[in-house]
Coordinates of C-alpha atoms in Angstrom, one line a residue:
X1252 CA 26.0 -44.4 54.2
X1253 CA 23.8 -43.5 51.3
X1254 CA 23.3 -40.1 49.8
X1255 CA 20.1 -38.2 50.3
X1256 CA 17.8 -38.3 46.9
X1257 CA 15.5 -35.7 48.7
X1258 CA 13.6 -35.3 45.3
X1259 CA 12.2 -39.0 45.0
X1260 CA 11.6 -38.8 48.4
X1261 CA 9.3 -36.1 48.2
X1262 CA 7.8 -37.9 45.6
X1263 CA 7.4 -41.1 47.4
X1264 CA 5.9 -39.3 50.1
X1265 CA 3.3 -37.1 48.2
X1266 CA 2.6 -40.8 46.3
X1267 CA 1.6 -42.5 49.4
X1268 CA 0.1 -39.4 50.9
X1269 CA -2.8 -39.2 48.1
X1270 CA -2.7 -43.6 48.4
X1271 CA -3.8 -42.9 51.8
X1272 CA -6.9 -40.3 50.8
X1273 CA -4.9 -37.6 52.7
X1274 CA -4.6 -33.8 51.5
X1275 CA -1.3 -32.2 52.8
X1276 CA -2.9 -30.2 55.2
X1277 CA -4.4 -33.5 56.7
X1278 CA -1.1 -35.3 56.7
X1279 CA 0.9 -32.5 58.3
X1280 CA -2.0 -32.0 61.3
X1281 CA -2.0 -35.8 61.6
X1282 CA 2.3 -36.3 61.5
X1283 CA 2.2 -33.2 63.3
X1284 CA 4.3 -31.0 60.8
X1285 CA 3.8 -27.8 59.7
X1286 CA 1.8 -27.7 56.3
X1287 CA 4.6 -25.9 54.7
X1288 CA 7.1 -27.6 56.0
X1289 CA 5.8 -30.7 54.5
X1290 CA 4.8 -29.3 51.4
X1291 CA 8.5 -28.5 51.5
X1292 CA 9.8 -31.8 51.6
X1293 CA 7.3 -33.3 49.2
X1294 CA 8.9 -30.6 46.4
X1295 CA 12.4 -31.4 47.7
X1296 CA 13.3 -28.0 48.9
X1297 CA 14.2 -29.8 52.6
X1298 CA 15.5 -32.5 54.3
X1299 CA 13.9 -33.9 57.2
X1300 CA 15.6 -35.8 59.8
X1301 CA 14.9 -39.4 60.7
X1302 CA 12.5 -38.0 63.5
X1303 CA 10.3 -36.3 61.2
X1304 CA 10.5 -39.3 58.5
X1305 CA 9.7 -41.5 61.8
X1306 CA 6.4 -39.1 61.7
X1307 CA 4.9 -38.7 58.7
X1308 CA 5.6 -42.6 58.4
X1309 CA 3.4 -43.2 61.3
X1310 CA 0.8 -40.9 60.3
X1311 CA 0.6 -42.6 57.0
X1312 CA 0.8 -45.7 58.5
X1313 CA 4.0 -47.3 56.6
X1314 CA 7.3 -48.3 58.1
X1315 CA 9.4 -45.7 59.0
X1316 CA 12.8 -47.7 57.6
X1317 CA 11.0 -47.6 54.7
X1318 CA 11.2 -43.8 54.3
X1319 CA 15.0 -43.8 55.8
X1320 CA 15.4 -46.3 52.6
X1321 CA 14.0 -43.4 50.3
X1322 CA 15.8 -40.7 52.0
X1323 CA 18.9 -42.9 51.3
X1324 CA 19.4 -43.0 55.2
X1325 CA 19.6 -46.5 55.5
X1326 CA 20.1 -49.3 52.8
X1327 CA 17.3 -51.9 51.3
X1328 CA 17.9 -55.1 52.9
X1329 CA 16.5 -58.3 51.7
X1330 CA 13.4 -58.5 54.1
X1331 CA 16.2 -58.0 57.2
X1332 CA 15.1 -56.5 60.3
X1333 CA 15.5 -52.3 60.4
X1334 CA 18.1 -53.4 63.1
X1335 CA 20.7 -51.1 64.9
X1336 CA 20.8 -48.6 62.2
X1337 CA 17.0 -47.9 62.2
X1338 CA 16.7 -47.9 65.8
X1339 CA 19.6 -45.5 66.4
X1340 CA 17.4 -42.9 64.0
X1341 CA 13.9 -43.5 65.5
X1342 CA 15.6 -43.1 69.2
X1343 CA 14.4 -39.6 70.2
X1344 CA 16.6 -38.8 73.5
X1345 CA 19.6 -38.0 71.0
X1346 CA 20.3 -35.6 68.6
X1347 CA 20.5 -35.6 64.8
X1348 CA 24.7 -34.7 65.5
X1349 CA 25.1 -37.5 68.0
X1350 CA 22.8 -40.4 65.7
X1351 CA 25.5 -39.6 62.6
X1352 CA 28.1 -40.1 65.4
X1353 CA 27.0 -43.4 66.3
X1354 CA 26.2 -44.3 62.9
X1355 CA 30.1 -43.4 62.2
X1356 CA 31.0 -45.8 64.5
X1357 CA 29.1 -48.7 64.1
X1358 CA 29.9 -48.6 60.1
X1359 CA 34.0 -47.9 61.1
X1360 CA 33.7 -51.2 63.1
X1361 CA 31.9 -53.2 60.3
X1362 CA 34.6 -51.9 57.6
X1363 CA 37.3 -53.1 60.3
X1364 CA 35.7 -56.4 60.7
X1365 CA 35.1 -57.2 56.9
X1366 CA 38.7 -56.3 56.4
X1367 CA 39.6 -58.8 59.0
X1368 CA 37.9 -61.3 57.5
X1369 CA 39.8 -64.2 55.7
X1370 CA 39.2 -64.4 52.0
X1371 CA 36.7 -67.6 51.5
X1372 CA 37.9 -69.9 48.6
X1373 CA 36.7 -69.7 45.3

């Protein structure tokens, strides 16, 4: 998985926060954050988890995958659906702990399978 750039993505978010007329007390009533807390991230003194990215993306109104792709939670894809990954981090009956298990897993099997593969001809 990809490494958290919690910097940029603090900066991404403050970016689209003032694209969307918002000031951060607005956008962190409206995602349903704490002001601090959000002015937190947008400095990059915190991470938030995929719940609270899944938040302040609705409340801006932009995808949430697109914030787990700043975070470096997820990986840009080519115009792909979010897909398992995506959906695994939005799902709110499980924890942060059990999501990074089940991301494990899935990402184990995909290394197995690509090692399985037969090498295509030049």
């Amino acid at each position: 998985m990809a490494s958290l750039n919690v910097g940029s993505l603090g900066e991404y978010i403050r970016e689209q926060r003032r694209s969307a007329q918002y000031s951060l007390r607005q956008l962190a009533e409206v995602a349903g954050v704490s002001n601090p807390y959000l002015s937190q991230i947008e400095r990059g003194l915190r991470k938030p988890s995929a719940e609270i990215l899944q938040q302040i993306a609705k409340a801006l109104r932009i995808s949430a995958e697109t914030l787990y792709v700043q975070a470096g939670i997820l990986e840009e894809r080519d115009g792909a659906e979010p897909g398992l990954r995506a959906a695994i981090l939005a799902d709110p009956l499980i924890n942060e702990r059990q999501k990074q298990a089940l991301l494990s897993v899935y990402e184990a099997f995909l290394k197995e399978n690509q090692a399985a593969r037969p090498a295509e001809p030049a």
